[in-house]
PDB file of C-alpha atoms in Angstrom:
ATOM      1  CA  UNK W  22     -14.277 -26.072  42.437  1.00 61.00           C
ATOM      2  CA  UNK W  23     -17.270 -23.835  41.452  1.00 75.00           C
ATOM      3  CA  UNK W  24     -14.837 -21.171  40.194  1.00 80.00           C
ATOM      4  CA  UNK W  25     -12.932 -23.661  38.071  1.00 81.00           C
ATOM      5  CA  UNK W  26     -16.199 -24.986  36.633  1.00 82.00           C
ATOM      6  CA  UNK W  27     -17.312 -21.456  35.780  1.00 85.00           C
ATOM      7  CA  UNK W  28     -13.948 -20.601  34.258  1.00 87.00           C
ATOM      8  CA  UNK W  29     -13.959 -23.767  32.173  1.00 86.00           C
ATOM      9  CA  UNK W  30     -17.507 -23.218  30.888  1.00 87.00           C
ATOM     10  CA  UNK W  31     -16.802 -19.550  30.160  1.00 90.00           C
ATOM     11  CA  UNK W  32     -13.719 -20.530  28.184  1.00 91.00           C
ATOM     12  CA  UNK W  33     -15.620 -23.043  26.066  1.00 88.00           C
ATOM     13  CA  UNK W  34     -18.385 -20.521  25.380  1.00 90.00           C
ATOM     14  CA  UNK W  35     -15.906 -17.803  24.396  1.00 93.00           C
ATOM     15  CA  UNK W  36     -14.105 -20.101  21.971  1.00 90.00           C
ATOM     16  CA  UNK W  37     -17.370 -21.147  20.292  1.00 90.00           C
ATOM     17  CA  UNK W  38     -18.482 -17.525  19.930  1.00 92.00           C
ATOM     18  CA  UNK W  39     -15.073 -16.485  18.613  1.00 91.00           C
ATOM     19  CA  UNK W  40     -15.444 -18.918  15.709  1.00 86.00           C
ATOM     20  CA  UNK W  41     -18.666 -17.129  14.755  1.00 91.00           C
ATOM     21  CA  UNK W  42     -16.797 -13.805  14.963  1.00 92.00           C
ATOM     22  CA  UNK W  43     -14.150 -15.117  12.574  1.00 87.00           C
ATOM     23  CA  UNK W  44     -16.774 -16.218  10.082  1.00 86.00           C
ATOM     24  CA  UNK W  45     -18.733 -12.967  10.431  1.00 91.00           C
ATOM     25  CA  UNK W  46     -15.622 -10.847   9.815  1.00 91.00           C
ATOM     26  CA  UNK W  47     -15.097 -12.719   6.521  1.00 88.00           C
ATOM     27  CA  UNK W  48     -11.321 -12.389   6.572  1.00 90.00           C
ATOM     28  CA  UNK W  49     -10.971 -16.149   6.822  1.00 80.00           C
ATOM     29  CA  UNK W  50     -11.796 -18.386   9.758  1.00 75.00           C
ATOM     30  CA  UNK W  51      -9.531 -19.756  12.453  1.00 76.00           C
ATOM     31  CA  UNK W  52      -7.306 -22.601  11.133  1.00 86.00           C
ATOM     32  CA  UNK W  53      -9.239 -25.553  12.609  1.00 84.00           C
ATOM     33  CA  UNK W  54     -12.516 -24.141  11.348  1.00 79.00           C
ATOM     34  CA  UNK W  55     -10.913 -23.763   7.908  1.00 85.00           C
ATOM     35  CA  UNK W  56     -10.118 -27.453   8.080  1.00 88.00           C
ATOM     36  CA  UNK W  57     -13.690 -28.376   9.083  1.00 86.00           C
ATOM     37  CA  UNK W  58     -15.286 -26.009   6.532  1.00 85.00           C
ATOM     38  CA  UNK W  59     -13.058 -27.481   3.822  1.00 86.00           C
ATOM     39  CA  UNK W  60     -14.277 -30.990   4.587  1.00 86.00           C
ATOM     40  CA  UNK W  61     -17.839 -29.660   4.799  1.00 85.00           C
ATOM     41  CA  UNK W  62     -17.532 -28.213   1.284  1.00 83.00           C
ATOM     42  CA  UNK W  63     -16.447 -31.478  -0.284  1.00 84.00           C
ATOM     43  CA  UNK W  64     -18.783 -33.692   1.775  1.00 83.00           C
ATOM     44  CA  UNK W  65     -21.917 -31.524   1.839  1.00 79.00           C
ATOM     45  CA  UNK W  66     -22.392 -32.106   5.578  1.00 81.00           C
ATOM     46  CA  UNK W  67     -23.436 -29.269   7.884  1.00 81.00           C
ATOM     47  CA  UNK W  68     -20.622 -27.593   9.799  1.00 76.00           C
ATOM     48  CA  UNK W  69     -22.122 -28.381  13.220  1.00 74.00           C
ATOM     49  CA  UNK W  70     -22.543 -32.086  12.481  1.00 81.00           C
ATOM     50  CA  UNK W  71     -19.126 -32.409  10.888  1.00 84.00           C
ATOM     51  CA  UNK W  72     -17.413 -30.497  13.693  1.00 75.00           C
ATOM     52  CA  UNK W  73     -18.914 -32.920  16.178  1.00 77.00           C
ATOM     53  CA  UNK W  74     -17.878 -35.951  14.117  1.00 84.00           C
ATOM     54  CA  UNK W  75     -14.244 -34.873  13.719  1.00 84.00           C
ATOM     55  CA  UNK W  76     -13.994 -34.094  17.406  1.00 77.00           C
ATOM     56  CA  UNK W  77     -15.417 -37.485  18.356  1.00 81.00           C
ATOM     57  CA  UNK W  78     -12.820 -39.194  16.159  1.00 85.00           C
ATOM     58  CA  UNK W  79      -9.992 -37.212  17.761  1.00 83.00           C
ATOM     59  CA  UNK W  80     -11.508 -37.782  21.184  1.00 81.00           C
ATOM     60  CA  UNK W  81     -11.342 -41.550  20.746  1.00 83.00           C
ATOM     61  CA  UNK W  82      -7.650 -41.210  19.953  1.00 83.00           C
ATOM     62  CA  UNK W  83      -6.834 -39.079  22.989  1.00 81.00           C
ATOM     63  CA  UNK W  84      -8.818 -41.265  25.376  1.00 78.00           C
ATOM     64  CA  UNK W  85      -6.142 -43.831  24.550  1.00 83.00           C
ATOM     65  CA  UNK W  86      -2.972 -41.736  24.416  1.00 82.00           C
ATOM     66  CA  UNK W  87      -3.581 -38.847  26.846  1.00 80.00           C
ATOM     67  CA  UNK W  88      -6.713 -39.463  28.893  1.00 82.00           C
ATOM     68  CA  UNK W  89      -6.121 -36.736  31.516  1.00 82.00           C
ATOM     69  CA  UNK W  90      -6.831 -34.023  28.924  1.00 84.00           C
ATOM     70  CA  UNK W  91     -10.370 -35.351  28.455  1.00 83.00           C
ATOM     71  CA  UNK W  92     -13.079 -34.086  30.804  1.00 82.00           C
ATOM     72  CA  UNK W  93     -16.615 -32.728  30.937  1.00 78.00           C
ATOM     73  CA  UNK W  94     -15.573 -29.588  29.042  1.00 80.00           C
ATOM     74  CA  UNK W  95     -14.444 -31.845  26.205  1.00 79.00           C
ATOM     75  CA  UNK W  96     -17.978 -33.193  25.912  1.00 77.00           C
ATOM     76  CA  UNK W  97     -19.409 -29.682  25.645  1.00 77.00           C
ATOM     77  CA  UNK W  98     -16.901 -28.808  22.923  1.00 73.00           C
ATOM     78  CA  UNK W  99     -17.675 -31.993  20.993  1.00 70.00           C
ATOM     79  CA  UNK W 100     -21.458 -31.950  21.215  1.00 73.00           C
ATOM     80  CA  UNK W 101     -22.383 -28.265  21.545  1.00 78.00           C
ATOM     81  CA  UNK W 102     -19.678 -25.918  20.218  1.00 79.00           C
ATOM     82  CA  UNK W 103     -20.626 -26.227  16.567  1.00 77.00           C
ATOM     83  CA  UNK W 104     -24.245 -25.375  17.342  1.00 84.00           C
ATOM     84  CA  UNK W 105     -23.296 -22.496  19.657  1.00 87.00           C
ATOM     85  CA  UNK W 106     -21.182 -21.107  16.827  1.00 87.00           C
ATOM     86  CA  UNK W 107     -24.014 -21.394  14.311  1.00 88.00           C
ATOM     87  CA  UNK W 108     -26.503 -19.817  16.723  1.00 91.00           C
ATOM     88  CA  UNK W 109     -24.261 -16.874  17.576  1.00 92.00           C
ATOM     89  CA  UNK W 110     -23.464 -16.325  13.896  1.00 91.00           C
ATOM     90  CA  UNK W 111     -27.183 -16.279  13.076  1.00 92.00           C
ATOM     91  CA  UNK W 112     -27.760 -13.601  15.723  1.00 92.00           C
ATOM     92  CA  UNK W 113     -24.920 -11.483  14.357  1.00 90.00           C
ATOM     93  CA  UNK W 114     -26.282 -11.756  10.815  1.00 90.00           C
ATOM     94  CA  UNK W 115     -29.761 -10.750  11.978  1.00 90.00           C
ATOM     95  CA  UNK W 116     -28.329  -7.624  13.603  1.00 85.00           C
ATOM     96  CA  UNK W 117     -26.165  -6.608  10.632  1.00 84.00           C
ATOM     97  CA  UNK W 118     -25.993  -8.878   7.598  1.00 82.00           C
ATOM     98  CA  UNK W 119     -23.437  -6.780   5.685  1.00 84.00           C
ATOM     99  CA  UNK W 120     -20.941  -5.212   8.124  1.00 87.00           C
ATOM    100  CA  UNK W 121     -18.665  -2.411   6.974  1.00 90.00           C
ATOM    101  CA  UNK W 122     -14.945  -2.937   6.467  1.00 92.00           C
ATOM    102  CA  UNK W 123     -14.142  -1.164   9.735  1.00 93.00           C
ATOM    103  CA  UNK W 124     -16.606  -3.353  11.618  1.00 92.00           C
ATOM    104  CA  UNK W 125     -15.177  -6.486  10.033  1.00 92.00           C
ATOM    105  CA  UNK W 126     -11.673  -5.497  11.174  1.00 93.00           C
ATOM    106  CA  UNK W 127     -12.967  -4.966  14.699  1.00 93.00           C
ATOM    107  CA  UNK W 128     -14.671  -8.373  14.729  1.00 93.00           C
ATOM    108  CA  UNK W 129     -11.534 -10.057  13.413  1.00 92.00           C
ATOM    109  CA  UNK W 130      -9.440  -8.502  16.169  1.00 93.00           C
ATOM    110  CA  UNK W 131     -12.003  -9.548  18.770  1.00 93.00           C
ATOM    111  CA  UNK W 132     -12.158 -13.072  17.357  1.00 92.00           C
ATOM    112  CA  UNK W 133      -8.425 -13.651  17.784  1.00 92.00           C
ATOM    113  CA  UNK W 134      -8.318 -12.204  21.303  1.00 94.00           C
ATOM    114  CA  UNK W 135     -11.537 -13.878  22.495  1.00 95.00           C
ATOM    115  CA  UNK W 136     -10.501 -17.295  21.196  1.00 91.00           C
ATOM    116  CA  UNK W 137      -7.092 -17.075  22.870  1.00 94.00           C
ATOM    117  CA  UNK W 138      -8.565 -15.908  26.194  1.00 95.00           C
ATOM    118  CA  UNK W 139     -11.224 -18.623  26.062  1.00 93.00           C
ATOM    119  CA  UNK W 140      -8.613 -21.292  25.339  1.00 91.00           C
ATOM    120  CA  UNK W 141      -6.391 -20.038  28.161  1.00 93.00           C
ATOM    121  CA  UNK W 142      -9.306 -20.165  30.609  1.00 93.00           C
ATOM    122  CA  UNK W 143     -10.413 -23.696  29.949  1.00 88.00           C
ATOM    123  CA  UNK W 144      -6.851 -25.025  29.686  1.00 89.00           C
ATOM    124  CA  UNK W 145      -6.062 -23.795  33.192  1.00 89.00           C
ATOM    125  CA  UNK W 146      -9.438 -24.799  34.670  1.00 87.00           C
ATOM    126  CA  UNK W 147      -8.386 -28.389  33.911  1.00 81.00           C
ATOM    127  CA  UNK W 148     -11.797 -29.910  33.238  1.00 86.00           C
ATOM    128  CA  UNK W 149     -10.770 -31.149  29.814  1.00 82.00           C
ATOM    129  CA  UNK W 150      -9.948 -29.489  26.520  1.00 85.00           C
ATOM    130  CA  UNK W 151     -11.111 -29.919  22.960  1.00 81.00           C
ATOM    131  CA  UNK W 152      -9.668 -32.837  21.046  1.00 80.00           C
ATOM    132  CA  UNK W 153      -7.927 -30.377  18.716  1.00 83.00           C
ATOM    133  CA  UNK W 154      -6.328 -28.500  21.608  1.00 86.00           C
ATOM    134  CA  UNK W 155      -5.237 -31.845  23.042  1.00 87.00           C
ATOM    135  CA  UNK W 156      -3.026 -32.349  19.976  1.00 87.00           C
ATOM    136  CA  UNK W 157      -0.759 -29.381  20.743  1.00 89.00           C
ATOM    137  CA  UNK W 158      -0.854 -29.998  24.502  1.00 89.00           C
ATOM    138  CA  UNK W 159       0.172 -33.623  23.996  1.00 89.00           C
ATOM    139  CA  UNK W 160       3.066 -32.591  21.745  1.00 88.00           C
ATOM    140  CA  UNK W 161       4.137 -30.203  24.491  1.00 89.00           C
ATOM    141  CA  UNK W 162       3.885 -32.837  27.249  1.00 87.00           C
ATOM    142  CA  UNK W 163       5.290 -35.847  25.428  1.00 86.00           C
ATOM    143  CA  UNK W 164       8.139 -34.213  23.517  1.00 86.00           C
ATOM    144  CA  UNK W 165       8.902 -31.163  25.663  1.00 87.00           C
ATOM    145  CA  UNK W 166       8.320 -28.799  22.758  1.00 88.00           C
ATOM    146  CA  UNK W 167       7.135 -25.268  23.626  1.00 92.00           C
ATOM    147  CA  UNK W 168       3.344 -25.123  23.445  1.00 91.00           C
ATOM    148  CA  UNK W 169       3.357 -21.931  21.391  1.00 91.00           C
ATOM    149  CA  UNK W 170       5.243 -23.650  18.558  1.00 92.00           C
ATOM    150  CA  UNK W 171       3.235 -26.857  18.819  1.00 92.00           C
ATOM    151  CA  UNK W 172       0.097 -24.769  18.301  1.00 92.00           C
ATOM    152  CA  UNK W 173       1.621 -22.847  15.389  1.00 92.00           C
ATOM    153  CA  UNK W 174       2.501 -26.144  13.688  1.00 91.00           C
ATOM    154  CA  UNK W 175      -1.008 -27.535  14.240  1.00 91.00           C
ATOM    155  CA  UNK W 176      -2.704 -24.356  13.014  1.00 91.00           C
ATOM    156  CA  UNK W 177      -0.424 -24.126  10.001  1.00 91.00           C
ATOM    157  CA  UNK W 178      -1.226 -27.711   9.068  1.00 90.00           C
ATOM    158  CA  UNK W 179      -4.983 -27.074   9.288  1.00 90.00           C
ATOM    159  CA  UNK W 180      -4.597 -23.933   7.179  1.00 89.00           C
ATOM    160  CA  UNK W 181      -2.821 -25.892   4.443  1.00 88.00           C
ATOM    161  CA  UNK W 182      -5.389 -28.712   4.470  1.00 85.00           C
ATOM    162  CA  UNK W 183      -8.320 -26.287   4.423  1.00 86.00           C
ATOM    163  CA  UNK W 184      -6.791 -24.376   1.524  1.00 86.00           C
ATOM    164  CA  UNK W 185      -6.288 -27.601  -0.423  1.00 86.00           C
ATOM    165  CA  UNK W 186     -10.020 -28.360   0.021  1.00 84.00           C
ATOM    166  CA  UNK W 187     -11.013 -25.058  -1.548  1.00 80.00           C
ATOM    167  CA  UNK W 188     -11.468 -22.845   1.508  1.00 79.00           C
ATOM    168  CA  UNK W 189     -10.578 -19.223   0.849  1.00 75.00           C
ATOM    169  CA  UNK W 190      -7.742 -18.398   3.224  1.00 82.00           C
ATOM    170  CA  UNK W 191      -7.920 -14.802   4.371  1.00 85.00           C
ATOM    171  CA  UNK W 192      -5.608 -12.602   6.357  1.00 89.00           C
ATOM    172  CA  UNK W 193      -7.538 -13.561   9.486  1.00 88.00           C
ATOM    173  CA  UNK W 194      -6.638 -17.231   9.054  1.00 86.00           C
ATOM    174  CA  UNK W 195      -2.963 -16.395   8.606  1.00 90.00           C
ATOM    175  CA  UNK W 196      -2.954 -14.096  11.643  1.00 90.00           C
ATOM    176  CA  UNK W 197      -4.627 -16.786  13.743  1.00 88.00           C
ATOM    177  CA  UNK W 198      -2.183 -19.481  12.616  1.00 90.00           C
ATOM    178  CA  UNK W 199       0.828 -17.319  13.469  1.00 91.00           C
ATOM    179  CA  UNK W 200      -0.394 -15.648  16.661  1.00 91.00           C
ATOM    180  CA  UNK W 201      -2.758 -17.907  18.571  1.00 91.00           C
ATOM    181  CA  UNK W 202      -0.083 -20.130  20.117  1.00 91.00           C
ATOM    182  CA  UNK W 203       1.938 -17.255  21.606  1.00 93.00           C
ATOM    183  CA  UNK W 204      -1.215 -15.358  22.654  1.00 94.00           C
ATOM    184  CA  UNK W 205      -2.701 -18.366  24.459  1.00 93.00           C
ATOM    185  CA  UNK W 206       0.533 -18.742  26.428  1.00 93.00           C
ATOM    186  CA  UNK W 207       0.415 -15.044  27.356  1.00 95.00           C
ATOM    187  CA  UNK W 208      -3.250 -15.129  28.435  1.00 95.00           C
ATOM    188  CA  UNK W 209      -2.724 -18.293  30.474  1.00 93.00           C
ATOM    189  CA  UNK W 210       0.025 -16.515  32.392  1.00 92.00           C
ATOM    190  CA  UNK W 211      -1.609 -13.098  32.731  1.00 93.00           C
ATOM    191  CA  UNK W 212      -5.337 -13.854  32.998  1.00 92.00           C
ATOM    192  CA  UNK W 213      -6.222 -17.503  33.631  1.00 91.00           C
ATOM    193  CA  UNK W 214      -3.633 -18.373  36.284  1.00 89.00           C
ATOM    194  CA  UNK W 215      -4.031 -15.140  38.316  1.00 90.00           C
ATOM    195  CA  UNK W 216      -7.835 -15.530  38.183  1.00 87.00           C
ATOM    196  CA  UNK W 217      -7.750 -19.084  39.500  1.00 85.00           C
ATOM    197  CA  UNK W 218      -5.124 -18.257  42.133  1.00 84.00           C
ATOM    198  CA  UNK W 219      -7.183 -15.351  43.468  1.00 80.00           C
ATOM    199  CA  UNK W 220     -10.230 -17.589  43.567  1.00 67.00           C
ATOM    200  CA  UNK W 221      -8.313 -20.251  45.490  1.00 65.00           C
ATOM    201  CA  UNK W 222      -7.161 -17.704  48.082  1.00 67.00           C
ATOM    202  CA  UNK W 223     -10.700 -16.456  48.654  1.00 62.00           C
ATOM    203  CA  UNK W 224     -12.289 -19.919  48.700  1.00 56.00           C
TER     204      UNK W 224
END
């Protein structure tokens, strides 16, 4: 149990920090963040507040239709992730406000990998997922569709909505929309599951 708690919390933290990496790299954000930033632009609300509000709305839906995906990690994502992202982004900007092109490419690459590893960790820890992640997982469970393609569809939809709200869609957003589903599946199989199995054997 302590290992699963640690894995779940680590996953949530990594995902929140990866969003800051996306924004810092300035090649476009991850698809869901594009969606939230787009709504933020037209509403004038802060990203952290809006992120929390959208997640609460989705959370209410999934409490009804797929309750087992909701847990304590969901609460952290809803109430803290937006602020963790803003805090980490502020630290990065204090260190280097205008990163070079090479550094931006490195941060983009890290953002994609870190977000997929973080997602894989807290999916497998099974203490709840974000309301957004619950969308693709529910499609996978209810309709038997491969998770990787459910996630690609969800990310592609967020990309389109964000773009329609005036968010600049960069190469990073497109890469994330196309690759995150397959990469999460790979990291669940190669990192998250082996980690939890080794922990269970040594418990």
